[in-house]
mmCIF file of C-alpha atoms in Angstrom:
data_model
loop_
_atom_site.group_PDB
_atom_site.id
_atom_site.type_symbol
_atom_site.label_atom_id
_atom_site.label_comp_id
_atom_site.label_asym_id
_atom_site.label_seq_id
_atom_site.Cartn_x
_atom_site.Cartn_y
_atom_site.Cartn_z
ATOM 1 C CA LEU A 1 -3.105 -41.310 -7.845
ATOM 2 C CA HIS A 2 -5.616 -43.649 -6.495
ATOM 3 C CA PRO A 3 -6.963 -44.096 -2.987
ATOM 4 C CA THR A 4 -5.931 -46.860 -1.066
ATOM 5 C CA ASP A 5 -8.245 -46.497 2.108
ATOM 6 C CA CYS A 6 -11.566 -45.076 2.946
ATOM 7 C CA ASP A 7 -10.667 -41.488 4.258
ATOM 8 C CA ILE A 8 -12.773 -39.389 1.858
ATOM 9 C CA VAL A 9 -11.476 -36.170 3.248
ATOM 10 C CA ASN A 10 -7.535 -36.892 3.488
ATOM 11 C CA PRO A 11 -7.044 -40.402 1.576
ATOM 12 C CA THR A 12 -3.843 -42.031 1.227
ATOM 13 C CA LEU A 13 -2.758 -42.007 -2.256
ATOM 14 C CA THR A 14 -0.476 -43.931 -4.467
ATOM 15 C CA ASN A 15 0.669 -43.810 -7.798
ATOM 16 C CA LEU A 16 -0.041 -47.063 -10.069
ATOM 17 C CA TYR A 17 0.050 -47.844 -13.669
ATOM 18 C CA PRO A 18 -2.831 -46.794 -15.472
ATOM 19 C CA GLU A 19 -6.095 -47.743 -14.473
ATOM 20 C CA PRO A 20 -9.635 -46.232 -13.554
ATOM 21 C CA ASP A 21 -9.213 -43.036 -11.513
ATOM 22 C CA GLN A 22 -10.721 -44.519 -8.285
ATOM 23 C CA ARG A 23 -9.050 -47.546 -7.375
ATOM 24 C CA LEU A 24 -11.659 -48.625 -4.928
ATOM 25 C CA ILE A 25 -14.456 -48.539 -7.499
ATOM 26 C CA MET A 26 -12.017 -50.318 -10.025
ATOM 27 C CA LYS A 27 -11.248 -53.281 -7.687
ATOM 28 C CA ASN A 28 -14.985 -53.523 -6.603
ATOM 29 C CA PHE A 29 -16.186 -53.649 -9.971
ATOM 30 C CA ALA A 30 -13.350 -55.902 -11.093
ATOM 31 C CA GLY A 31 -14.114 -58.193 -8.197
ATOM 32 C CA SER A 32 -17.832 -58.296 -9.010
ATOM 33 C CA PHE A 33 -17.047 -58.649 -12.687
ATOM 34 C CA ILE A 34 -15.172 -61.497 -12.093
ATOM 35 C CA GLY A 35 -16.961 -63.149 -9.351
ATOM 36 C CA GLY A 36 -20.307 -62.815 -11.562
ATOM 37 C CA ILE A 37 -19.432 -62.878 -15.063
ATOM 38 C CA SER A 38 -21.388 -65.887 -15.624
ATOM 39 C CA GLN A 39 -24.644 -64.411 -14.399
ATOM 40 C CA MET A 40 -23.667 -61.240 -16.545
ATOM 41 C CA MET A 41 -23.646 -63.385 -19.570
ATOM 42 C CA TYR A 42 -26.757 -65.506 -18.491
ATOM 43 C CA TYR A 43 -29.167 -62.797 -17.553
ATOM 44 C CA ILE A 44 -27.788 -60.067 -19.556
ATOM 45 C CA LYS A 45 -28.729 -57.761 -16.923
ATOM 46 C CA PRO A 46 -26.848 -55.395 -14.416
ATOM 47 C CA LEU A 47 -25.588 -57.048 -11.247
ATOM 48 C CA THR A 48 -27.807 -55.589 -8.196
ATOM 49 C CA PRO A 49 -26.130 -53.971 -5.384
ATOM 50 C CA ASP A 50 -26.309 -56.948 -3.180
ATOM 51 C CA GLU A 51 -24.802 -59.150 -5.899
ATOM 52 C CA ILE A 52 -21.793 -56.834 -6.294
ATOM 53 C CA TYR A 53 -21.235 -56.512 -2.760
ATOM 54 C CA HIS A 54 -21.209 -60.530 -2.345
ATOM 55 C CA ASN A 55 -18.610 -60.773 -5.414
ATOM 56 C CA PHE A 56 -16.462 -57.892 -3.573
ATOM 57 C CA LYS A 57 -16.502 -59.945 -0.099
ATOM 58 C CA ILE A 58 -15.577 -63.224 -1.576
ATOM 59 C CA ASN A 59 -12.993 -61.508 -4.035
ATOM 60 C CA LYS A 60 -11.217 -58.724 -1.934
ATOM 61 C CA THR A 61 -8.042 -61.019 -0.934
ATOM 62 C CA ARG A 62 -7.601 -62.200 -4.482
ATOM 63 C CA TYR A 63 -7.560 -58.593 -5.573
ATOM 64 C CA ASP A 64 -6.261 -56.426 -2.765
ATOM 65 C CA LEU A 65 -9.445 -54.720 -2.311
ATOM 66 C CA VAL A 66 -10.412 -52.227 0.548
ATOM 67 C CA ASP A 67 -13.356 -53.320 2.433
ATOM 68 C CA CYS A 68 -14.589 -49.823 4.150
ATOM 69 C CA GLU A 69 -16.577 -51.902 6.612
ATOM 70 C CA GLU A 70 -13.262 -53.745 7.940
ATOM 71 C CA SER A 71 -11.093 -50.655 7.554
ATOM 72 C CA SER A 72 -9.803 -48.660 11.060
ATOM 73 C CA ASN A 73 -9.398 -45.653 8.786
ATOM 74 C CA CYS A 74 -12.873 -44.799 8.191
ATOM 75 C CA PRO A 75 -14.419 -42.868 10.818
ATOM 76 C CA ASN A 76 -17.658 -42.759 9.044
ATOM 77 C CA CYS A 77 -17.890 -46.560 8.636
ATOM 78 C CA PRO A 78 -20.923 -48.209 10.395
ATOM 79 C CA GLU A 79 -18.884 -49.796 13.171
ATOM 80 C CA ASN A 80 -17.341 -46.274 13.918
ATOM 81 C CA VAL A 81 -20.586 -44.395 14.245
ATOM 82 C CA ILE A 82 -22.012 -44.000 17.164
ATOM 83 C CA PRO A 83 -25.730 -44.956 17.042
ATOM 84 C CA GLY A 84 -28.028 -41.825 17.068
ATOM 85 C CA GLN A 85 -25.269 -39.873 16.285
ATOM 86 C CA PRO A 86 -24.921 -37.703 13.030
ATOM 87 C CA ILE A 87 -22.098 -38.223 10.905
ATOM 88 C CA ILE A 88 -19.632 -35.803 11.093
ATOM 89 C CA GLN A 89 -17.953 -34.213 8.432
ATOM 90 C CA PRO A 90 -14.981 -31.866 8.606
ATOM 91 C CA PRO A 91 -16.230 -28.441 8.161
ATOM 92 C CA ASP A 92 -15.620 -26.304 5.090
ATOM 93 C CA VAL A 93 -12.656 -23.714 6.267
ATOM 94 C CA TYR A 94 -12.351 -20.756 3.851
ATOM 95 C CA GLY A 95 -9.087 -18.974 3.624
ATOM 96 C CA CYS A 96 -5.638 -18.134 1.942
ATOM 97 C CA MET A 97 -3.827 -21.626 1.858
ATOM 98 C CA ASP A 98 -0.840 -19.614 0.412
ATOM 99 C CA SER A 99 1.976 -19.995 3.465
ATOM 100 C CA SER A 100 3.959 -17.092 1.721
ATOM 101 C CA ALA A 101 0.997 -14.648 1.654
ATOM 102 C CA SER A 102 0.627 -12.374 4.982
ATOM 103 C CA ASN A 103 -2.917 -13.681 5.520
ATOM 104 C CA TYR A 104 -2.031 -17.241 5.332
ATOM 105 C CA ASN A 105 -4.774 -19.559 7.548
ATOM 106 C CA SER A 106 -3.309 -22.750 8.515
ATOM 107 C CA ASN A 107 -6.690 -23.907 9.243
ATOM 108 C CA ALA A 108 -8.042 -23.367 5.679
ATOM 109 C CA ASN A 109 -9.085 -26.509 3.851
ATOM 110 C CA ILE A 110 -10.693 -24.604 0.719
ATOM 111 C CA ASN A 111 -8.574 -21.849 -1.031
ATOM 112 C CA ASP A 112 -11.121 -18.699 -1.437
ATOM 113 C CA GLY A 113 -8.703 -16.592 -3.361
ATOM 114 C CA SER A 114 -8.244 -14.126 -0.725
ATOM 115 C CA CYS A 115 -4.264 -14.479 -0.362
ATOM 116 C CA TYR A 116 -2.294 -10.938 0.015
ATOM 117 C CA PHE A 117 0.821 -10.106 -0.815
ATOM 118 C CA PRO A 118 2.082 -6.894 0.187
ATOM 119 C CA PRO A 119 4.415 -4.606 -2.024
ATOM 120 C CA PRO A 120 8.015 -4.648 -1.279
ATOM 121 C CA GLN A 121 9.016 -2.118 1.401
ATOM 122 C CA MET A 122 11.004 0.630 -0.593
ATOM 123 C CA THR A 123 13.892 3.063 0.372
ATOM 124 C CA TYR A 124 14.105 6.510 -1.549
ATOM 125 C CA ILE A 125 17.381 8.133 -2.309
ATOM 126 C CA PRO A 126 16.413 11.412 -3.418
ATOM 127 C CA ASP A 127 20.014 12.789 -3.901
ATOM 128 C CA ALA A 128 21.034 11.829 -7.272
ATOM 129 C CA VAL A 129 24.802 11.773 -6.552
ATOM 130 C CA PHE A 130 24.242 9.137 -3.948
ATOM 131 C CA ARG A 131 22.147 7.315 -6.289
ATOM 132 C CA SER A 132 24.733 7.117 -8.706
ATOM 133 C CA GLN A 133 27.627 5.969 -6.330
ATOM 134 C CA LEU A 134 25.062 2.963 -5.316
ATOM 135 C CA ALA A 135 24.477 1.984 -8.814
ATOM 136 C CA LEU A 136 28.185 1.525 -9.167
ATOM 137 C CA ALA A 137 29.910 -1.569 -8.143
ATOM 138 C CA PRO A 138 30.479 -3.376 -5.926
ATOM 139 C CA TYR A 139 26.917 -2.112 -5.047
ATOM 140 C CA ASN A 140 25.145 -2.452 -7.977
ATOM 141 C CA VAL A 141 21.740 -1.032 -6.931
ATOM 142 C CA VAL A 142 18.815 -0.327 -9.414
ATOM 143 C CA PHE A 143 16.565 2.556 -8.913
ATOM 144 C CA ASP A 144 13.168 3.247 -10.398
ATOM 145 C CA ILE A 145 12.386 6.659 -12.029
ATOM 146 C CA SER A 146 11.094 7.935 -8.624
ATOM 147 C CA GLY A 147 14.508 7.272 -7.099
ATOM 148 C CA GLY A 148 13.401 4.175 -5.094
ATOM 149 C CA THR A 149 14.857 0.821 -4.792
ATOM 150 C CA GLU A 150 13.704 -2.403 -2.823
ATOM 151 C CA THR A 151 15.239 -2.117 0.383
ATOM 152 C CA THR A 152 16.301 -5.640 0.144
ATOM 153 C CA ASN A 153 18.675 -4.180 -2.549
ATOM 154 C CA ILE A 154 20.442 -1.940 0.218
ATOM 155 C CA ASN A 155 19.745 -3.579 3.883
ATOM 156 C CA SER A 156 22.567 -6.135 3.283
ATOM 157 C CA ILE A 157 25.327 -3.795 2.574
ATOM 158 C CA ASN A 158 27.937 -3.684 5.393
ATOM 159 C CA SER A 159 30.479 -1.313 3.984
ATOM 160 C CA LEU A 160 30.040 2.042 2.350
ATOM 161 C CA SER A 161 32.772 4.380 1.232
ATOM 162 C CA ILE A 162 31.495 7.290 -0.916
ATOM 163 C CA ALA A 163 34.010 9.986 -0.019
ATOM 164 C CA ASN A 164 34.522 13.185 -2.027
ATOM 165 C CA THR A 165 31.888 12.763 -4.369
ATOM 166 C CA GLY A 166 29.435 15.719 -3.917
ATOM 167 C CA ILE A 167 26.650 14.277 -2.211
ATOM 168 C CA GLN A 168 24.533 16.894 -0.243
ATOM 169 C CA ASP A 169 21.778 14.660 1.219
ATOM 170 C CA LEU A 170 22.163 11.041 2.626
ATOM 171 C CA THR A 171 18.367 10.381 3.245
ATOM 172 C CA GLY A 172 17.842 6.821 2.577
ATOM 173 C CA ILE A 173 20.817 5.914 4.862
ATOM 174 C CA GLU A 174 18.460 4.742 7.727
ATOM 175 C CA ASP A 175 17.491 1.724 5.817
ATOM 176 C CA PHE A 176 21.087 0.431 5.585
ATOM 177 C CA GLU A 177 20.628 -1.778 8.584
ATOM 178 C CA ALA A 178 23.490 -4.094 8.067
ATOM 179 C CA LEU A 179 26.114 -1.142 7.864
ATOM 180 C CA THR A 180 29.319 -1.408 9.940
ATOM 181 C CA PHE A 181 31.425 0.982 8.098
ATOM 182 C CA LEU A 182 30.698 4.484 6.458
ATOM 183 C CA ASN A 183 32.901 7.011 4.905
ATOM 184 C CA VAL A 184 31.031 10.150 3.958
ATOM 185 C CA GLY A 185 34.145 12.403 4.203
ATOM 186 C CA GLY A 186 34.585 15.462 1.843
ATOM 187 C CA ASN A 187 30.987 16.008 0.678
ATOM 188 C CA SER A 188 28.453 18.721 1.185
ATOM 189 C CA LEU A 189 26.446 17.206 3.639
ATOM 190 C CA THR A 190 24.763 19.485 6.189
ATOM 191 C CA SER A 191 23.212 17.074 8.523
ATOM 192 C CA LEU A 192 23.868 13.311 9.346
ATOM 193 C CA ASP A 193 21.802 10.876 11.055
ATOM 194 C CA VAL A 194 23.173 7.640 11.539
ATOM 195 C CA SER A 195 21.184 6.174 14.713
ATOM 196 C CA SER A 196 19.209 3.833 12.723
ATOM 197 C CA CYS A 197 22.191 2.224 11.535
ATOM 198 C CA THR A 198 22.659 0.203 14.765
ATOM 199 C CA LEU A 199 25.607 -2.153 13.675
ATOM 200 C CA LEU A 200 27.562 0.783 12.631
ATOM 201 C CA THR A 201 31.065 0.828 14.307
ATOM 202 C CA HIS A 202 33.186 3.149 11.841
ATOM 203 C CA LEU A 203 32.070 6.636 10.682
ATOM 204 C CA GLU A 204 34.017 9.124 8.819
ATOM 205 C CA CYS A 205 32.138 12.627 8.258
ATOM 206 C CA GLN A 206 35.026 14.680 8.341
ATOM 207 C CA ASN A 207 35.454 17.927 5.994
ATOM 208 C CA ASN A 208 31.610 18.399 5.710
ATOM 209 C CA PRO A 209 29.652 21.456 6.531
ATOM 210 C CA ILE A 210 27.579 19.342 8.900
ATOM 211 C CA SER A 211 25.624 21.581 11.562
ATOM 212 C CA SER A 212 23.670 18.335 12.885
ATOM 213 C CA LEU A 213 25.146 15.040 13.708
ATOM 214 C CA VAL A 214 23.190 12.352 15.326
ATOM 215 C CA LEU A 215 24.896 9.103 16.392
ATOM 216 C CA ASN A 216 24.110 5.429 17.061
ATOM 217 C CA THR A 217 25.512 3.657 20.080
ATOM 218 C CA ALA A 218 27.734 1.153 18.562
ATOM 219 C CA LEU A 219 30.531 3.472 17.187
ATOM 220 C CA THR A 220 34.089 2.510 17.952
ATOM 221 C CA TYR A 221 35.624 5.125 15.840
ATOM 222 C CA LEU A 222 34.457 8.744 14.932
ATOM 223 C CA ASN A 223 36.280 11.335 12.767
ATOM 224 C CA CYS A 224 34.265 14.378 12.679
ATOM 225 C CA LYS A 225 37.118 17.015 11.869
ATOM 226 C CA LEU A 226 36.460 20.253 9.771
ATOM 227 C CA THR A 227 32.448 19.926 10.425
ATOM 228 C CA SER A 228 30.361 22.754 11.805
ATOM 229 C CA ILE A 229 29.065 21.178 14.627
ATOM 230 C CA THR A 230 28.591 22.986 17.770
ATOM 231 C CA SER A 231 27.778 20.184 20.168
ATOM 232 C CA LEU A 232 28.838 16.578 20.243
ATOM 233 C CA ASP A 233 27.009 14.087 22.327
ATOM 234 C CA VAL A 234 29.124 10.703 22.576
ATOM 235 C CA SER A 235 27.633 10.008 26.385
ATOM 236 C CA GLN A 236 26.040 6.905 24.983
ATOM 237 C CA ASN A 237 29.161 5.770 22.918
ATOM 238 C CA LEU A 238 30.420 3.183 25.459
ATOM 239 C CA SER A 239 32.686 1.227 22.919
ATOM 240 C CA LEU A 240 34.159 4.608 21.527
ATOM 241 C CA LEU A 241 37.850 3.892 21.034
ATOM 242 C CA GLU A 242 38.944 6.698 18.860
ATOM 243 C CA LEU A 243 37.525 10.038 18.534
ATOM 244 C CA ARG A 244 39.076 12.862 16.173
ATOM 245 C CA VAL A 245 37.704 16.464 16.713
ATOM 246 C CA MET A 246 39.946 18.695 14.826
ATOM 247 C CA ASN A 247 39.175 22.137 13.337
ATOM 248 C CA VAL A 248 35.721 22.150 14.910
ATOM 249 C CA GLN A 249 35.532 25.687 15.943
ATOM 250 C CA GLY A 250 31.841 25.696 16.887
ATOM 251 C CA ILE A 251 32.423 23.037 19.890
ATOM 252 C CA THR A 252 32.416 24.830 23.303
ATOM 253 C CA SER A 253 33.043 21.553 25.570
ATOM 254 C CA LEU A 254 33.668 18.125 25.030
ATOM 255 C CA ASP A 255 32.405 15.523 27.604
ATOM 256 C CA VAL A 256 34.105 12.146 27.417
ATOM 257 C CA SER A 257 33.563 11.029 30.916
ATOM 258 C CA GLN A 258 31.557 8.147 30.067
ATOM 259 C CA ASN A 259 33.803 6.728 27.362
ATOM 260 C CA SER A 260 36.038 4.837 29.505
ATOM 261 C CA ASN A 261 37.357 2.600 26.750
ATOM 262 C CA LEU A 262 38.529 5.666 24.963
ATOM 263 C CA GLN A 263 42.087 4.981 23.526
ATOM 264 C CA LEU A 264 42.830 7.892 21.037
ATOM 265 C CA LEU A 265 41.742 11.441 21.213
ATOM 266 C CA TYR A 266 42.418 14.194 18.992
ATOM 267 C CA THR A 267 41.225 17.783 19.778
ATOM 268 C CA LEU A 268 43.178 20.043 17.308
ATOM 269 C CA ASN A 269 42.484 23.678 16.616
ATOM 270 C CA CYS A 270 39.542 23.442 18.666
ATOM 271 C CA ASN A 271 39.283 27.109 20.219
ATOM 272 C CA GLY A 272 35.944 26.862 21.706
ATOM 273 C CA ILE A 273 36.982 24.419 24.326
ATOM 274 C CA VAL A 274 37.967 25.679 27.604
ATOM 275 C CA SER A 275 38.180 22.902 29.831
ATOM 276 C CA LEU A 276 39.116 18.887 28.856
ATOM 277 C CA ASP A 277 38.395 16.480 31.825
ATOM 278 C CA LEU A 278 40.268 13.011 31.007
ATOM 279 C CA SER A 279 40.208 11.530 34.507
ATOM 280 C CA GLN A 280 37.724 8.796 33.591
ATOM 281 C CA ASN A 281 39.422 7.692 30.581
ATOM 282 C CA THR A 282 41.477 5.070 32.058
ATOM 283 C CA ASN A 283 42.514 3.656 28.568
ATOM 284 C CA LEU A 284 43.817 6.464 27.030
ATOM 285 C CA ILE A 285 47.415 5.805 25.396
ATOM 286 C CA GLU A 286 47.249 8.795 22.742
ATOM 287 C CA LEU A 287 46.383 12.448 23.409
ATOM 288 C CA LYS A 288 46.770 15.232 20.832
ATOM 289 C CA THR A 289 45.430 18.547 21.957
ATOM 290 C CA GLN A 290 46.954 21.524 20.082
ATOM 291 C CA GLN A 291 46.273 24.859 18.946
ATOM 292 C CA CYS A 292 43.328 25.197 21.145
ATOM 293 C CA GLY A 293 43.426 28.871 22.048
ATOM 294 C CA ASN A 294 40.901 29.126 24.865
ATOM 295 C CA LEU A 295 42.096 25.919 26.717
ATOM 296 C CA THR A 296 42.820 26.798 30.310
ATOM 297 C CA SER A 297 42.534 23.216 31.859
ATOM 298 C CA LEU A 298 43.427 19.848 31.184
ATOM 299 C CA ASN A 299 43.291 16.935 33.519
ATOM 300 C CA ILE A 300 44.544 13.427 32.138
ATOM 301 C CA GLN A 301 44.901 12.167 35.904
ATOM 302 C CA ASN A 302 43.436 8.732 34.845
ATOM 303 C CA GLY A 303 45.932 6.272 36.293
ATOM 304 C CA ASN A 304 47.109 5.497 32.851
ATOM 305 C CA ASN A 305 49.499 8.025 32.196
ATOM 306 C CA THR A 306 52.807 5.395 32.201
ATOM 307 C CA ASN A 307 51.204 3.632 29.335
ATOM 308 C CA MET A 308 50.564 6.337 27.029
ATOM 309 C CA THR A 309 52.419 6.328 23.940
ATOM 310 C CA ALA A 310 51.750 9.826 22.861
ATOM 311 C CA MET A 311 50.415 13.071 24.812
ATOM 312 C CA LEU A 312 51.084 16.515 22.521
ATOM 313 C CA SER A 313 49.754 19.564 24.240
ATOM 314 C CA PHE A 314 51.228 22.525 22.776
ATOM 315 C CA ASN A 315 50.265 25.791 20.930
ATOM 316 C CA ASN A 316 47.811 26.264 23.736
ATOM 317 C CA PRO A 317 48.777 29.765 24.925
ATOM 318 C CA ASN A 318 46.125 29.968 27.867
ATOM 319 C CA LEU A 319 46.938 26.420 29.500
ATOM 320 C CA ASN A 320 49.573 26.768 32.004
ATOM 321 C CA CYS A 321 49.113 23.727 34.172
ATOM 322 C CA ILE A 322 48.303 20.338 33.293
ATOM 323 C CA THR A 323 46.607 17.775 36.025
ATOM 324 C CA VAL A 324 48.457 14.417 35.818
ATOM 325 C CA ASP A 325 49.022 11.194 37.857
ATOM 326 C CA ASP A 326 52.454 12.142 39.103
ATOM 327 C CA ILE A 327 54.313 15.362 38.746
ATOM 328 C CA SER A 328 57.864 13.932 38.842
ATOM 329 C CA TRP A 329 57.060 11.365 36.173
ATOM 330 C CA ALA A 330 55.381 13.958 33.788
ATOM 331 C CA GLN A 331 58.172 16.395 34.435
ATOM 332 C CA THR A 332 60.832 13.690 33.240
ATOM 333 C CA TYR A 333 58.785 12.547 30.078
ATOM 334 C CA TRP A 334 56.429 15.031 29.157
ATOM 335 C CA THR A 335 58.971 17.888 28.177
ATOM 336 C CA ASN A 336 58.979 20.975 26.052
ATOM 337 C CA ALA A 337 62.114 19.721 24.600
ATOM 338 C CA ASN A 338 60.350 16.529 23.301
ATOM 339 C CA GLY A 339 57.544 18.383 21.923
ATOM 340 C CA ASN A 340 55.061 17.352 24.491
ATOM 341 C CA VAL A 341 54.119 20.770 26.081
ATOM 342 C CA ASP A 342 54.678 24.339 25.791
ATOM 343 C CA VAL A 343 57.446 26.188 27.384
ATOM 344 C CA GLY A 344 56.667 27.072 31.097
ATOM 345 C CA VAL A 345 53.751 24.521 31.511
ATOM 346 C CA THR A 346 53.665 23.055 34.769
ATOM 347 C CA PHE A 347 51.924 19.859 36.104
ATOM 348 C CA GLY A 348 49.744 19.130 39.285
ATOM 349 C CA ASP A 349 48.587 16.064 40.962
ATOM 350 C CA LEU A 350 46.636 15.025 44.027
ATOM 351 C CA ASN A 351 48.985 16.225 46.290
ATOM 352 C CA ILE A 352 50.222 19.366 44.547
ATOM 353 C CA PRO A 353 47.054 20.496 42.264
ATOM 354 C CA CYS A 354 47.236 23.156 39.621
#
């Protein structure tokens, strides 16, 4: 590569056939040599600088020479230097010149060897069974001897189905940031926190001795039947469509007033629930609330009764009256003979409340 202009800091380079490293020097010498060869042969002495420059001037057009005095790309050439002002050279700026480094300096023109590349973020999975499941296809995650793996190995997984495998601890799930589907049913989990899985929409954690359940806000489907939870907060799950809370004896109340998009609700064998208000669930189309021994109040006056495809409320011995949209309509379509309600259950509405 040889310079083709006078910019000594960032010269324009061109790739030529083999010739001396510096094109400018080579051509200056070549012009001087050709122009003054007779003098060299006659005097057998080196040419003076004036003689070299004279031959350079007269031969430059023949040899495509670069004249620094006539170049517009030469800030420090005589015609571009302001009299009395010092020639300004670009300052040396030391720093890291590797753009992939965390301390990259875009202004540096001298690499000082300071580039720093931080170690990769790691995710640690302490549960051996959880690790063994992740090591299988289709996940194929590789772990080190401490149970860690680079977070980039797991943070793009969007679906994880590891039910009935004996997992006791789901630590590490917080780094599965792309997860949208999670099925951990039938394990031995005592707690589950998916609040960091912000894209998760489908969660199945049924058949676990879970006493602490922390949700994210994007869920549309939740199955937490046969768990040991004593409370369930779904007030932030505004997109929730299906909620299955069956055989959960520890829950004493269930507030779904913020879940206006809810379409399906199952509360079977939930003996702790005393009252269930579904008046704000205007999109509810399927309800099963059965074998809730202490349930005394059920309100499904939400303006959507006629669109419901299923309403089953039986084996609730202490529930005597259900608040509905229209008493006459409910008496016609929700009967004991059809398997909807217990014998003797009546209906109330705005005009004739329970």
